């Protein structure tokens, strides 16, 4: 089973930036699509960005123009560059494959606050 390890979260001020990383335990060449999800306190988990093996990306409207998902196949890593962060971006961020049978990682906490 695939293991997913998220990192890069932290406390930042509004307008700041973070880059999240997701290290995958197998070659991401074999993964059809990867996504970044987030779950804020009191809210359901939502998909915020995804990237296919062909490089096609998709974003939820609230992060378009601010977040960029990318991948580094050589490092088996998927990234989420987060710019112009807002307090409403505060959440635990998770990465996941398109395979619902894969396990979820622990996520990484992103807190945007002055």
Tab-separated table of N, CA and C in Angstrom:
chain	number	residue	atom	x	y	z
A	1	UNK	N	0.831	-1.181	0.000
A	1	UNK	CA	0.000	0.000	0.000
A	1	UNK	C	0.879	1.250	0.000
A	2	UNK	N	0.407	2.264	-0.673
A	2	UNK	CA	1.140	3.515	-0.776
A	2	UNK	C	1.150	4.225	0.573
A	3	UNK	N	2.308	4.783	0.914
A	3	UNK	CA	2.419	5.642	2.078
A	3	UNK	C	2.611	7.077	1.616
A	4	UNK	N	1.967	7.987	2.317
A	4	UNK	CA	1.994	9.396	1.973
A	4	UNK	C	2.423	10.189	3.196
A	5	UNK	N	3.425	11.022	3.028
A	5	UNK	CA	3.941	11.812	4.130
A	5	UNK	C	3.944	13.272	3.737
A	6	UNK	N	3.108	14.045	4.397
A	6	UNK	CA	3.006	15.470	4.132
A	6	UNK	C	3.918	16.251	5.070
A	7	UNK	N	4.428	17.352	4.585
A	7	UNK	CA	5.252	18.227	5.399
A	7	UNK	C	5.210	19.632	4.825
A	8	UNK	N	5.759	20.563	5.565
A	8	UNK	CA	5.881	21.929	5.090
A	8	UNK	C	4.911	22.917	5.688
A	9	UNK	N	3.980	22.438	6.482
A	9	UNK	CA	3.034	23.340	7.097
A	9	UNK	C	3.676	24.162	8.195
A	10	UNK	N	2.906	25.094	8.703
A	10	UNK	CA	3.405	25.946	9.756
A	10	UNK	C	2.497	27.127	9.984
A	11	UNK	N	2.976	28.043	10.784
A	11	UNK	CA	2.252	29.267	11.094
A	11	UNK	C	2.803	30.400	10.251
A	12	UNK	N	1.930	31.038	9.496
A	12	UNK	CA	2.329	32.159	8.658
A	12	UNK	C	1.335	33.293	8.812
A	13	UNK	N	1.801	34.493	8.521
A	13	UNK	CA	0.926	35.655	8.546
A	13	UNK	C	0.149	35.771	7.243
A	14	UNK	N	-1.008	36.415	7.275
A	14	UNK	CA	-1.738	36.635	6.023
A	14	UNK	C	-0.849	37.279	4.973
A	15	UNK	N	-0.965	36.779	3.754
A	15	UNK	CA	-0.130	37.255	2.668
A	15	UNK	C	1.157	36.479	2.504
A	16	UNK	N	1.460	35.623	3.446
A	16	UNK	CA	2.676	34.838	3.384
A	16	UNK	C	2.558	33.644	2.465
A	17	UNK	N	3.634	32.873	2.412
A	17	UNK	CA	3.703	31.726	1.518
A	17	UNK	C	4.234	30.501	2.241
A	18	UNK	N	3.812	29.353	1.766
A	18	UNK	CA	4.327	28.071	2.210
A	18	UNK	C	4.380	27.137	1.020
A	19	UNK	N	5.283	26.181	1.075
A	19	UNK	CA	5.296	25.109	0.098
A	19	UNK	C	5.157	23.787	0.820
A	20	UNK	N	4.070	23.104	0.547
A	20	UNK	CA	3.825	21.804	1.122
A	20	UNK	C	4.414	20.718	0.233
A	21	UNK	N	4.887	19.669	0.861
A	21	UNK	CA	5.448	18.540	0.137
A	21	UNK	C	4.730	17.266	0.527
A	22	UNK	N	4.585	16.387	-0.421
A	22	UNK	CA	3.990	15.077	-0.192
A	22	UNK	C	4.901	14.044	-0.818
A	23	UNK	N	5.560	13.271	0.021
A	23	UNK	CA	6.447	12.223	-0.452
A	23	UNK	C	5.657	10.923	-0.541
A	24	UNK	N	5.714	10.307	-1.690
A	24	UNK	CA	4.974	9.091	-1.972
A	24	UNK	C	5.926	7.911	-1.949
A	25	UNK	N	5.473	6.798	-1.396
A	25	UNK	CA	6.349	5.650	-1.184
A	25	UNK	C	6.591	4.806	-2.430
A	26	UNK	N	6.022	5.188	-3.529
A	26	UNK	CA	6.264	4.502	-4.781
A	26	UNK	C	6.407	5.528	-5.885
A	27	UNK	N	6.833	5.066	-7.038
A	27	UNK	CA	6.974	5.961	-8.173
A	27	UNK	C	5.635	6.593	-8.523
A	28	UNK	N	5.635	7.896	-8.656
A	28	UNK	CA	4.391	8.569	-9.010
A	28	UNK	C	4.099	8.472	-10.500
A	29	UNK	N	5.006	7.842	-11.250
A	29	UNK	CA	4.705	7.574	-12.651
A	29	UNK	C	3.469	6.698	-12.781
A	30	UNK	N	3.265	5.830	-11.796
A	30	UNK	CA	2.164	4.879	-11.845
A	30	UNK	C	0.861	5.415	-11.272
A	31	UNK	N	0.898	6.625	-10.760
A	31	UNK	CA	-0.283	7.217	-10.133
A	31	UNK	C	-1.005	8.093	-11.145
A	32	UNK	N	-2.266	7.801	-11.342
A	32	UNK	CA	-3.038	8.522	-12.347
A	32	UNK	C	-3.201	9.986	-11.981
A	33	UNK	N	-3.529	10.228	-10.724
A	33	UNK	CA	-3.730	11.594	-10.286
A	33	UNK	C	-3.428	11.721	-8.804
A	34	UNK	N	-2.947	12.891	-8.417
A	34	UNK	CA	-2.706	13.218	-7.025
A	34	UNK	C	-3.485	14.479	-6.689
A	35	UNK	N	-3.932	14.540	-5.466
A	35	UNK	CA	-4.671	15.705	-5.034
A	35	UNK	C	-4.243	16.184	-3.666
A	36	UNK	N	-4.400	17.473	-3.459
A	36	UNK	CA	-4.250	18.071	-2.142
A	36	UNK	C	-5.633	18.388	-1.601
A	37	UNK	N	-5.866	17.965	-0.387
A	37	UNK	CA	-7.115	18.205	0.306
A	37	UNK	C	-6.841	19.016	1.558
A	38	UNK	N	-7.863	19.648	2.060
A	38	UNK	CA	-7.725	20.329	3.341
A	38	UNK	C	-9.004	20.172	4.150
A	39	UNK	N	-8.827	20.187	5.442
A	39	UNK	CA	-9.957	20.121	6.343
A	39	UNK	C	-9.767	21.169	7.433
A	40	UNK	N	-10.643	22.142	7.431
A	40	UNK	CA	-10.613	23.202	8.416
A	40	UNK	C	-11.486	22.819	9.599
A	41	UNK	N	-11.235	23.424	10.756
A	41	UNK	CA	-12.064	23.117	11.926
A	41	UNK	C	-13.541	23.334	11.647
A	42	UNK	N	-14.345	22.337	11.967
A	42	UNK	CA	-15.779	22.441	11.781
A	42	UNK	C	-16.258	22.289	10.357
A	43	UNK	N	-15.361	21.972	9.437
A	43	UNK	CA	-15.737	21.833	8.043
A	43	UNK	C	-15.359	20.453	7.517
A	44	UNK	N	-16.004	20.064	6.429
A	44	UNK	CA	-15.666	18.811	5.779
A	44	UNK	C	-14.408	18.970	4.942
A	45	UNK	N	-13.750	17.860	4.704
A	45	UNK	CA	-12.559	17.870	3.872
A	45	UNK	C	-12.922	18.212	2.436
A	46	UNK	N	-12.123	19.040	1.815
A	46	UNK	CA	-12.374	19.430	0.440
A	46	UNK	C	-11.119	19.263	-0.400
A	47	UNK	N	-11.324	18.957	-1.651
A	47	UNK	CA	-10.229	18.887	-2.609
A	47	UNK	C	-9.920	20.296	-3.080
A	48	UNK	N	-8.670	20.708	-2.938
A	48	UNK	CA	-8.298	22.060	-3.325
A	48	UNK	C	-7.478	22.107	-4.601
A	49	UNK	N	-6.755	21.038	-4.911
A	49	UNK	CA	-5.934	21.027	-6.112
A	49	UNK	C	-5.639	19.597	-6.513
A	50	UNK	N	-5.511	19.358	-7.792
A	50	UNK	CA	-5.173	18.031	-8.277
A	50	UNK	C	-4.284	18.143	-9.500
A	51	UNK	N	-3.545	17.078	-9.746
A	51	UNK	CA	-2.669	17.028	-10.913
A	51	UNK	C	-2.673	15.608	-11.447
A	52	UNK	N	-2.791	15.466	-12.742
A	52	UNK	CA	-2.794	14.159	-13.374
A	52	UNK	C	-1.389	13.780	-13.792
A	53	UNK	N	-1.230	12.534	-14.200
A	53	UNK	CA	0.064	12.062	-14.672
A	53	UNK	C	0.514	12.797	-15.923
A	54	UNK	N	-0.419	13.382	-16.633
A	54	UNK	CA	-0.105	14.156	-17.826
A	54	UNK	C	0.189	15.617	-17.513
A	55	UNK	N	0.042	15.995	-16.250
A	55	UNK	CA	0.342	17.348	-15.851
A	55	UNK	C	-0.826	18.305	-15.835
A	56	UNK	N	-2.002	17.821	-16.133
A	56	UNK	CA	-3.178	18.678	-16.077
A	56	UNK	C	-3.524	18.988	-14.632
A	57	UNK	N	-3.826	20.233	-14.359
A	57	UNK	CA	-4.111	20.664	-12.999
A	57	UNK	C	-5.515	21.219	-12.883
A	58	UNK	N	-6.014	21.177	-11.668
A	58	UNK	CA	-7.331	21.707	-11.378
A	58	UNK	C	-7.318	22.268	-9.969
A	59	UNK	N	-8.074	23.344	-9.762
A	59	UNK	CA	-8.097	24.021	-8.474
A	59	UNK	C	-9.505	24.415	-8.098
A	60	UNK	N	-9.756	24.392	-6.811
A	60	UNK	CA	-11.003	24.946	-6.331
A	60	UNK	C	-10.941	26.466	-6.504
A	61	UNK	N	-12.080	27.074	-6.761
A	61	UNK	CA	-12.105	28.494	-7.087
A	61	UNK	C	-11.425	29.367	-6.028
A	62	UNK	N	-11.553	29.000	-4.786
A	62	UNK	CA	-11.048	29.830	-3.708
A	62	UNK	C	-9.526	29.936	-3.673
A	63	UNK	N	-8.821	29.052	-4.369
A	63	UNK	CA	-7.363	29.094	-4.349
A	63	UNK	C	-6.758	29.388	-5.712
A	64	UNK	N	-7.568	29.516	-6.732
A	64	UNK	CA	-7.051	29.797	-8.066
A	64	UNK	C	-6.273	31.105	-8.081
A	65	UNK	N	-5.126	31.057	-8.718
A	65	UNK	CA	-4.270	32.223	-8.781
A	65	UNK	C	-3.346	32.371	-7.597
A	66	UNK	N	-3.565	31.584	-6.555
A	66	UNK	CA	-2.736	31.662	-5.357
A	66	UNK	C	-1.954	30.382	-5.102
A	67	UNK	N	-2.556	29.244	-5.393
A	67	UNK	CA	-1.921	27.953	-5.156
A	67	UNK	C	-1.496	27.327	-6.474
A	68	UNK	N	-0.399	26.592	-6.437
A	68	UNK	CA	0.075	25.867	-7.598
A	68	UNK	C	0.485	24.464	-7.183
A	69	UNK	N	-0.111	23.472	-7.802
A	69	UNK	CA	0.264	22.090	-7.554
A	69	UNK	C	1.272	21.664	-8.614
A	70	UNK	N	2.263	20.912	-8.205
A	70	UNK	CA	3.279	20.437	-9.131
A	70	UNK	C	3.812	19.104	-8.643
A	71	UNK	N	4.618	18.486	-9.458
A	71	UNK	CA	5.191	17.201	-9.087
A	71	UNK	C	6.641	17.127	-9.526
A	72	UNK	N	7.398	16.331	-8.805
A	72	UNK	CA	8.770	16.019	-9.150
A	72	UNK	C	8.849	14.502	-9.188
A	73	UNK	N	8.774	13.951	-10.365
A	73	UNK	CA	8.735	12.502	-10.501
A	73	UNK	C	10.002	11.830	-9.973
A	74	UNK	N	11.143	12.473	-10.143
A	74	UNK	CA	12.399	11.895	-9.689
A	74	UNK	C	12.443	11.747	-8.180
A	75	UNK	N	11.759	12.627	-7.481
A	75	UNK	CA	11.741	12.580	-6.024
A	75	UNK	C	10.459	11.956	-5.472
A	76	UNK	N	9.595	11.489	-6.346
A	76	UNK	CA	8.310	10.925	-5.933
A	76	UNK	C	7.579	11.871	-4.989
A	77	UNK	N	7.556	13.121	-5.361
A	77	UNK	CA	7.019	14.153	-4.489
A	77	UNK	C	6.058	15.054	-5.250
A	78	UNK	N	4.976	15.386	-4.583
A	78	UNK	CA	4.008	16.350	-5.090
A	78	UNK	C	4.037	17.566	-4.178
A	79	UNK	N	3.980	18.731	-4.765
A	79	UNK	CA	4.079	19.972	-4.016
A	79	UNK	C	2.813	20.798	-4.144
A	80	UNK	N	2.605	21.624	-3.155
A	80	UNK	CA	1.566	22.640	-3.229
A	80	UNK	C	2.183	23.959	-2.792
A	81	UNK	N	2.443	24.825	-3.756
A	81	UNK	CA	2.946	26.154	-3.461
A	81	UNK	C	1.758	27.035	-3.122
A	82	UNK	N	1.799	27.626	-1.950
A	82	UNK	CA	0.693	28.408	-1.441
A	82	UNK	C	1.165	29.844	-1.234
A	83	UNK	N	0.638	30.747	-2.027
A	83	UNK	CA	0.988	32.156	-1.937
A	83	UNK	C	-0.229	32.967	-1.520
A	84	UNK	N	0.041	34.174	-1.074
A	84	UNK	CA	-1.028	35.091	-0.671
A	84	UNK	C	-2.012	34.413	0.271
A	85	UNK	N	-1.480	33.775	1.266
A	85	UNK	CA	-2.311	32.991	2.174
A	85	UNK	C	-3.269	33.869	2.958
A	86	UNK	N	-4.438	33.320	3.181
A	86	UNK	CA	-5.503	33.991	3.902
A	86	UNK	C	-5.877	33.187	5.136
A	87	UNK	N	-6.448	33.830	6.135
A	87	UNK	CA	-6.868	33.083	7.327
A	87	UNK	C	-7.792	31.915	7.007
A	88	UNK	N	-8.626	32.057	5.994
A	88	UNK	CA	-9.531	30.981	5.636
A	88	UNK	C	-8.831	29.778	5.009
A	89	UNK	N	-7.536	29.904	4.732
A	89	UNK	CA	-6.759	28.766	4.261
A	89	UNK	C	-6.315	27.868	5.406
A	90	UNK	N	-6.531	28.305	6.623
A	90	UNK	CA	-6.138	27.523	7.784
A	90	UNK	C	-6.841	26.173	7.783
A	91	UNK	N	-6.060	25.114	7.849
A	91	UNK	CA	-6.611	23.765	7.784
A	91	UNK	C	-5.469	22.768	7.925
A	92	UNK	N	-5.839	21.522	8.105
A	92	UNK	CA	-4.887	20.436	7.948
A	92	UNK	C	-4.919	20.023	6.489
A	93	UNK	N	-3.767	19.974	5.869
A	93	UNK	CA	-3.662	19.652	4.456
A	93	UNK	C	-3.161	18.231	4.275
A	94	UNK	N	-3.814	17.505	3.397
A	94	UNK	CA	-3.488	16.126	3.101
A	94	UNK	C	-3.272	15.956	1.607
A	95	UNK	N	-2.411	15.035	1.250
A	95	UNK	CA	-2.327	14.618	-0.139
A	95	UNK	C	-2.885	13.208	-0.252
A	96	UNK	N	-3.335	12.855	-1.443
A	96	UNK	CA	-3.872	11.526	-1.654
A	96	UNK	C	-3.863	11.188	-3.128
A	97	UNK	N	-3.871	9.896	-3.392
A	97	UNK	CA	-3.941	9.399	-4.756
A	97	UNK	C	-5.385	9.331	-5.202
A	98	UNK	N	-5.576	8.878	-6.424
A	98	UNK	CA	-6.924	8.678	-6.937
A	98	UNK	C	-7.527	7.374	-6.444
A	99	UNK	N	-6.731	6.557	-5.788
A	99	UNK	CA	-7.147	5.254	-5.306
A	99	UNK	C	-7.716	5.382	-3.897
A	100	UNK	N	-9.017	5.171	-3.777
A	100	UNK	CA	-9.669	5.325	-2.484
A	100	UNK	C	-9.235	4.286	-1.469
A	101	UNK	N	-8.566	3.235	-1.913
A	101	UNK	CA	-8.088	2.219	-0.996
A	101	UNK	C	-6.732	2.555	-0.386
A	102	UNK	N	-6.060	3.556	-0.902
A	102	UNK	CA	-4.809	3.978	-0.299
A	102	UNK	C	-5.069	4.666	1.029
A	103	UNK	N	-4.124	4.534	1.932
A	103	UNK	CA	-4.254	5.158	3.240
A	103	UNK	C	-3.960	6.648	3.174
A	104	UNK	N	-4.546	7.371	4.115
A	104	UNK	CA	-4.275	8.788	4.274
A	104	UNK	C	-3.112	8.991	5.233
A	105	UNK	N	-2.334	10.024	4.979
A	105	UNK	CA	-1.265	10.376	5.885
A	105	UNK	C	-1.781	11.175	7.061
A	106	UNK	N	-0.860	11.687	7.851
A	106	UNK	CA	-1.235	12.463	9.027
A	106	UNK	C	-1.588	13.905	8.693
A	107	UNK	N	-1.231	14.341	7.509
A	107	UNK	CA	-1.488	15.710	7.123
A	107	UNK	C	-0.474	16.665	7.725
A	108	UNK	N	-0.544	17.904	7.294
A	108	UNK	CA	0.319	18.938	7.831
A	108	UNK	C	-0.515	20.181	8.101
A	109	UNK	N	-0.334	20.745	9.269
A	109	UNK	CA	-1.148	21.871	9.701
A	109	UNK	C	-0.659	23.171	9.092
A	110	UNK	N	-1.571	23.894	8.501
A	110	UNK	CA	-1.306	25.235	8.004
A	110	UNK	C	-2.178	26.205	8.785
A	111	UNK	N	-1.543	27.147	9.431
A	111	UNK	CA	-2.266	28.155	10.195
A	111	UNK	C	-1.874	29.528	9.685
A	112	UNK	N	-2.861	30.285	9.262
A	112	UNK	CA	-2.633	31.627	8.744
A	112	UNK	C	-3.257	32.613	9.714
A	113	UNK	N	-2.415	33.338	10.415
A	113	UNK	CA	-2.898	34.237	11.446
A	113	UNK	C	-1.852	35.306	11.720
A	114	UNK	N	-2.324	36.490	12.038
A	114	UNK	CA	-1.419	37.565	12.377
A	114	UNK	C	-0.986	37.474	13.824
